[in-house]
Amino acid sequence: MAVRETKPGRPDGWFKLGRRWRKTVLVTHIVSAGAWIGIDVMVAVLVLTGRFGSSDEVRGLAYEALATFVVWPMLGAGSLSLITGIILGLGTRWGLVRYWWVAIKLVLNIVLCTLILVALRPGMDEVGAYGRDLVNGAPEPAGISNLFFPPAVSLVTLTLATVLAVAKPWGRIRRTSRARRSAGTGR
Ligand code: HEM
C-alpha cells in the first residue's frame, strides 16, 4: 500500500525539523544521492573504457583515474546521503524504522557504504598499478579482477532506493493500536 501523506508530522521523538531545515536537509539528501548515482555512472564508463578502450594507453589512463578519483568521493556522497537520511528520519514523522521504505533504504545505504570500504577500496592499488603498467606498455598478464560488478550492483541498488523514496510503498512496519482497532482486531 502506498503512503500518500508527504507532510512532516510527529517526529520520531528526538527532535522536529522545522519547515526550512527539513527542506534544506532534504535538498542535501537528494543532491548527495544524485551525486552518488553520477559517480557510479562515471565508474561504469571508466571500467568499460579500461576493458574495451581503443589503445593500451587509453585503457591504462582509465584504470588510473578509477584508482585515483573514485573511492573517496563515492564514500563521501554515500555517507552524506546516509547522514541526511538519518536526520530526515529522526526529525520527521517518517522515523528510522517506522516505515518499510525508510528502513530498507537505511539498510541498503549502510550495506553499499560498507562494500565501498571492504570490497572496492582494497583492490584500487592493484587497479592503479595495472593502469600504470598498461600506459608503460608492460601489463602484468594476471591483470585485475572483474570490475563490472561494483557499478552494476550499486546502480541497481540506488535506483531501487530512489523508487522506494518516491513510491513510499508498504506502509508501517508495526501497525499502531489505533490502526489495529479500526481494522477490527481490537488489540
Ligand atoms: C540509499 C540511498 C538513498 C537514496 C537514493 C534516497 C533518495 C531519496 C529521495 C529521492 C527522496 C525524496 C523523495 C520525495 O521527496 O518524494 C528521499 C527522501 C527521504 N529519504 Fe532518502 N534516499 C537514500 C537513503 C536514505 C536513508 C539511509 C534514509 C534514512 C534512514 C532516508 C530517509 C529519507 C526520508 C525520511 C525521506 C523523506 C523526507 C521528507 O519528505 O521529509 N533516505 N530519499
CSV table of C-alpha atoms and ligand atoms in Angstrom, one decimal:
chain,number,residue,atom,x,y,z
A,1,MET,CA,0.0,0.0,0.0
A,2,ALA,CA,1.4,3.4,-0.9
A,3,VAL,CA,1.8,6.0,1.8
A,4,ARG,CA,0.1,9.1,0.5
A,5,GLU,CA,0.9,11.7,3.2
A,6,THR,CA,4.0,13.7,2.4
A,7,LYS,CA,3.9,16.4,5.1
A,8,PRO,CA,6.2,16.2,8.0
A,9,GLY,CA,4.2,15.3,11.1
A,10,ARG,CA,5.1,13.9,14.5
A,11,PRO,CA,8.8,13.2,14.6
A,12,ASP,CA,10.4,10.0,15.9
A,13,GLY,CA,10.7,11.5,19.4
A,14,TRP,CA,14.2,13.0,19.1
A,15,PHE,CA,13.6,16.4,17.6
A,16,LYS,CA,11.4,18.0,15.0
A,17,LEU,CA,12.8,19.6,11.9
A,18,GLY,CA,11.3,23.0,11.1
A,19,ARG,CA,10.0,23.6,7.6
A,20,ARG,CA,13.1,25.4,6.4
A,21,TRP,CA,15.5,22.9,7.9
A,22,ARG,CA,13.6,20.0,6.6
A,23,LYS,CA,13.7,21.4,3.1
A,24,THR,CA,17.5,22.2,3.4
A,25,VAL,CA,18.3,18.7,4.6
A,26,LEU,CA,16.0,17.1,2.0
A,27,VAL,CA,17.7,19.1,-0.8
A,28,THR,CA,21.2,18.0,0.5
A,29,HIS,CA,19.9,14.4,0.8
A,30,ILE,CA,18.6,14.3,-2.8
A,31,VAL,CA,21.7,16.1,-4.2
A,32,SER,CA,24.1,13.6,-2.4
A,33,ALA,CA,22.1,10.6,-3.6
A,34,GLY,CA,22.2,12.0,-7.1
A,35,ALA,CA,25.9,12.7,-6.9
A,36,TRP,CA,26.4,9.1,-5.7
A,37,ILE,CA,24.5,7.8,-8.7
A,38,GLY,CA,26.5,10.1,-11.0
A,39,ILE,CA,29.8,8.8,-9.6
A,40,ASP,CA,28.6,5.3,-10.2
A,41,VAL,CA,27.9,6.1,-13.9
A,42,MET,CA,31.4,7.5,-14.1
A,43,VAL,CA,32.8,4.3,-12.6
A,44,ALA,CA,30.9,2.3,-15.2
A,45,VAL,CA,32.3,4.4,-18.0
A,46,LEU,CA,35.9,4.1,-16.7
A,47,VAL,CA,35.5,0.3,-16.2
A,48,LEU,CA,34.2,-0.1,-19.8
A,49,THR,CA,37.0,2.2,-21.2
A,50,GLY,CA,39.6,0.2,-19.2
A,51,ARG,CA,38.3,-3.0,-20.7
A,52,PHE,CA,37.4,-2.0,-24.3
A,53,GLY,CA,39.4,1.3,-24.8
A,54,SER,CA,41.0,2.0,-28.2
A,55,SER,CA,44.6,1.6,-27.0
A,56,ASP,CA,46.6,0.4,-24.0
A,57,GLU,CA,47.3,4.0,-23.1
A,58,VAL,CA,43.6,4.9,-23.0
A,59,ARG,CA,42.8,1.8,-21.1
A,60,GLY,CA,45.6,2.4,-18.6
A,61,LEU,CA,44.6,6.0,-18.1
A,62,ALA,CA,41.0,4.9,-17.4
A,63,TYR,CA,42.2,2.4,-14.7
A,64,GLU,CA,44.5,5.0,-13.2
A,65,ALA,CA,41.6,7.5,-13.0
A,66,LEU,CA,39.4,4.8,-11.4
A,67,ALA,CA,42.0,4.1,-8.8
A,68,THR,CA,42.7,7.7,-8.0
A,69,PHE,CA,39.4,9.6,-8.1
A,70,VAL,CA,36.6,7.3,-7.3
A,71,VAL,CA,36.6,5.7,-3.8
A,72,TRP,CA,36.6,8.8,-1.5
A,73,PRO,CA,34.1,11.0,-3.5
A,74,MET,CA,31.8,7.9,-3.6
A,75,LEU,CA,32.1,7.2,0.1
A,76,GLY,CA,31.6,10.9,0.8
A,77,ALA,CA,28.4,11.1,-1.3
A,78,GLY,CA,27.2,7.8,0.3
A,79,SER,CA,27.9,9.0,3.8
A,80,LEU,CA,26.2,12.3,3.2
A,81,SER,CA,23.1,10.5,1.9
A,82,LEU,CA,23.2,8.3,5.0
A,83,ILE,CA,23.6,11.2,7.5
A,84,THR,CA,21.0,13.4,5.9
A,85,GLY,CA,18.6,10.4,5.6
A,86,ILE,CA,19.0,9.6,9.3
A,87,ILE,CA,18.4,13.3,10.2
A,88,LEU,CA,15.2,13.3,8.0
A,89,GLY,CA,14.0,10.1,9.5
A,90,LEU,CA,14.5,11.2,13.1
A,91,GLY,CA,13.3,14.7,12.6
A,92,THR,CA,10.1,13.9,10.7
A,93,ARG,CA,7.2,11.6,11.2
A,94,TRP,CA,8.8,9.0,8.9
A,95,GLY,CA,11.1,7.7,11.6
A,96,LEU,CA,14.1,5.4,11.0
A,97,VAL,CA,12.4,2.1,11.4
A,98,ARG,CA,8.7,3.1,11.4
A,99,TYR,CA,8.1,2.7,7.6
A,100,TRP,CA,9.4,-0.1,5.4
A,101,TRP,CA,10.6,2.2,2.7
A,102,VAL,CA,12.8,4.2,5.1
A,103,ALA,CA,14.2,1.1,7.0
A,104,ILE,CA,15.0,-0.7,3.7
A,105,LYS,CA,16.8,2.4,2.4
A,106,LEU,CA,18.8,2.6,5.7
A,107,VAL,CA,19.9,-1.0,5.3
A,108,LEU,CA,20.8,-0.5,1.6
A,109,ASN,CA,22.8,2.7,2.3
A,110,ILE,CA,24.8,1.1,5.1
A,111,VAL,CA,25.5,-2.1,3.0
A,112,LEU,CA,26.7,-0.1,0.0
A,113,CYS,CA,28.9,2.2,2.1
A,114,THR,CA,30.4,-0.9,3.8
A,115,LEU,CA,31.0,-2.6,0.4
A,116,ILE,CA,32.9,0.6,-0.8
A,117,LEU,CA,35.3,0.2,2.1
A,118,VAL,CA,35.7,-3.6,2.3
A,119,ALA,CA,35.3,-4.7,-1.3
A,120,LEU,CA,36.1,-1.7,-3.6
A,121,ARG,CA,38.8,0.2,-1.7
A,122,PRO,CA,41.3,-2.7,-1.1
A,123,GLY,CA,41.6,-3.6,-4.9
A,124,MET,CA,42.2,0.0,-6.1
A,125,ASP,CA,46.0,0.0,-5.6
A,126,GLU,CA,46.2,-3.1,-7.8
A,127,VAL,CA,44.0,-1.4,-10.4
A,128,GLY,CA,46.2,1.8,-10.4
A,129,ALA,CA,49.4,-0.3,-10.8
A,130,TYR,CA,47.8,-2.3,-13.7
A,131,GLY,CA,46.8,1.0,-15.3
A,132,ARG,CA,50.4,2.4,-15.0
A,133,ASP,CA,51.8,-0.8,-16.4
A,134,LEU,CA,49.4,-0.6,-19.4
A,135,VAL,CA,50.5,3.0,-20.1
A,136,ASN,CA,54.1,2.0,-19.9
A,137,GLY,CA,53.4,-0.9,-22.2
A,138,ALA,CA,54.2,-3.7,-19.8
A,139,PRO,CA,51.0,-5.0,-18.3
A,140,GLU,CA,51.0,-7.9,-15.9
A,141,PRO,CA,49.5,-10.9,-17.6
A,142,ALA,CA,47.4,-11.7,-14.5
A,143,GLY,CA,45.5,-8.5,-15.0
A,144,ILE,CA,42.8,-7.4,-12.5
A,145,SER,CA,39.7,-8.9,-11.1
A,146,ASN,CA,36.2,-8.3,-12.6
A,147,LEU,CA,35.3,-4.6,-12.1
A,148,PHE,CA,31.9,-4.7,-13.7
A,149,PHE,CA,30.0,-5.8,-10.6
A,150,PRO,CA,30.6,-2.8,-8.3
A,151,PRO,CA,28.9,-0.2,-10.5
A,152,ALA,CA,26.2,-2.6,-11.7
A,153,VAL,CA,25.2,-3.6,-8.2
A,154,SER,CA,25.4,-0.1,-6.9
A,155,LEU,CA,23.4,1.4,-9.7
A,156,VAL,CA,20.6,-1.2,-9.4
A,157,THR,CA,20.5,-0.7,-5.6
A,158,LEU,CA,20.5,3.1,-5.8
A,159,THR,CA,17.7,3.0,-8.4
A,160,LEU,CA,15.7,0.7,-6.1
A,161,ALA,CA,16.3,3.2,-3.2
A,162,THR,CA,15.1,6.1,-5.4
A,163,VAL,CA,12.0,4.1,-6.4
A,164,LEU,CA,11.3,3.4,-2.7
A,165,ALA,CA,11.8,7.1,-1.8
A,166,VAL,CA,9.3,8.2,-4.4
A,167,ALA,CA,6.7,5.4,-4.2
A,168,LYS,CA,6.9,5.0,-0.4
A,169,PRO,CA,5.3,1.5,-0.6
A,170,TRP,CA,4.2,-1.0,2.1
A,171,GLY,CA,3.3,1.4,4.9
A,172,ARG,CA,4.2,1.0,8.5
A,173,ILE,CA,6.4,-1.8,9.9
A,174,ARG,CA,4.3,-2.2,13.0
A,175,ARG,CA,0.7,-1.0,13.0
A,176,THR,CA,-0.4,1.3,15.7
A,177,SER,CA,-3.1,0.2,18.2
A,178,ARG,CA,-5.5,2.7,16.7
A,179,ALA,CA,-4.9,1.2,13.2
A,180,ARG,CA,-5.4,-2.3,14.6
A,181,ARG,CA,-8.7,-1.2,16.3
A,182,SER,CA,-10.1,0.3,13.1
A,183,ALA,CA,-9.1,-2.8,11.2
A,184,GLY,CA,-11.3,-4.7,13.7
A,185,THR,CA,-8.7,-6.8,15.6
A,186,GLY,CA,-9.2,-4.7,18.8
A,187,ARG,CA,-5.6,-5.4,20.1
B,1,HEM,C1,20.3,4.7,-0.4
B,1,HEM,C2,20.3,5.9,-0.9
B,1,HEM,C3,19.2,6.8,-0.9
B,1,HEM,C4,18.5,7.4,-1.9
B,1,HEM,C5,18.9,7.2,-3.4
B,1,HEM,C6,17.5,8.2,-1.4
B,1,HEM,C7,16.6,9.0,-2.2
B,1,HEM,C8,15.7,9.8,-1.7
B,1,HEM,C9,14.9,10.7,-2.5
B,1,HEM,C10,14.9,10.9,-4.0
B,1,HEM,C11,14.0,11.3,-1.6
B,1,HEM,C12,12.9,12.4,-2.0
B,1,HEM,C13,11.6,11.7,-2.1
B,1,HEM,C14,10.4,12.7,-2.1
B,1,HEM,O1,10.5,13.8,-1.7
B,1,HEM,O2,9.4,12.2,-2.6
B,1,HEM,C15,14.3,10.9,-0.3
B,1,HEM,C16,13.6,11.2,0.8
B,1,HEM,C17,13.7,10.7,2.1
B,1,HEM,N1,14.7,9.8,2.5
B,1,HEM,FE1,16.2,9.0,1.2
B,1,HEM,N2,17.5,8.1,0.0
B,1,HEM,C18,18.5,7.3,0.3
B,1,HEM,C19,18.9,6.9,1.6
B,1,HEM,C20,18.1,7.2,2.8
B,1,HEM,C21,18.4,6.8,4.1
B,1,HEM,C22,19.6,6.0,4.5
B,1,HEM,C23,17.4,7.3,4.9
B,1,HEM,C24,17.2,7.1,6.4
B,1,HEM,C25,17.4,6.1,7.1
B,1,HEM,C26,16.5,8.0,4.1
B,1,HEM,C27,15.4,8.7,4.5
B,1,HEM,C28,14.6,9.5,3.8
B,1,HEM,C29,13.4,10.2,4.3
B,1,HEM,C30,12.9,10.1,5.7
B,1,HEM,C31,12.9,11.0,3.2
B,1,HEM,C32,11.6,11.8,3.2
B,1,HEM,C33,12.0,13.2,3.8
B,1,HEM,C34,10.8,14.1,3.8
B,1,HEM,O3,9.9,14.0,3.0
B,1,HEM,O4,10.8,14.9,4.7
B,1,HEM,N3,17.0,8.0,2.8
B,1,HEM,N4,15.3,9.9,-0.3
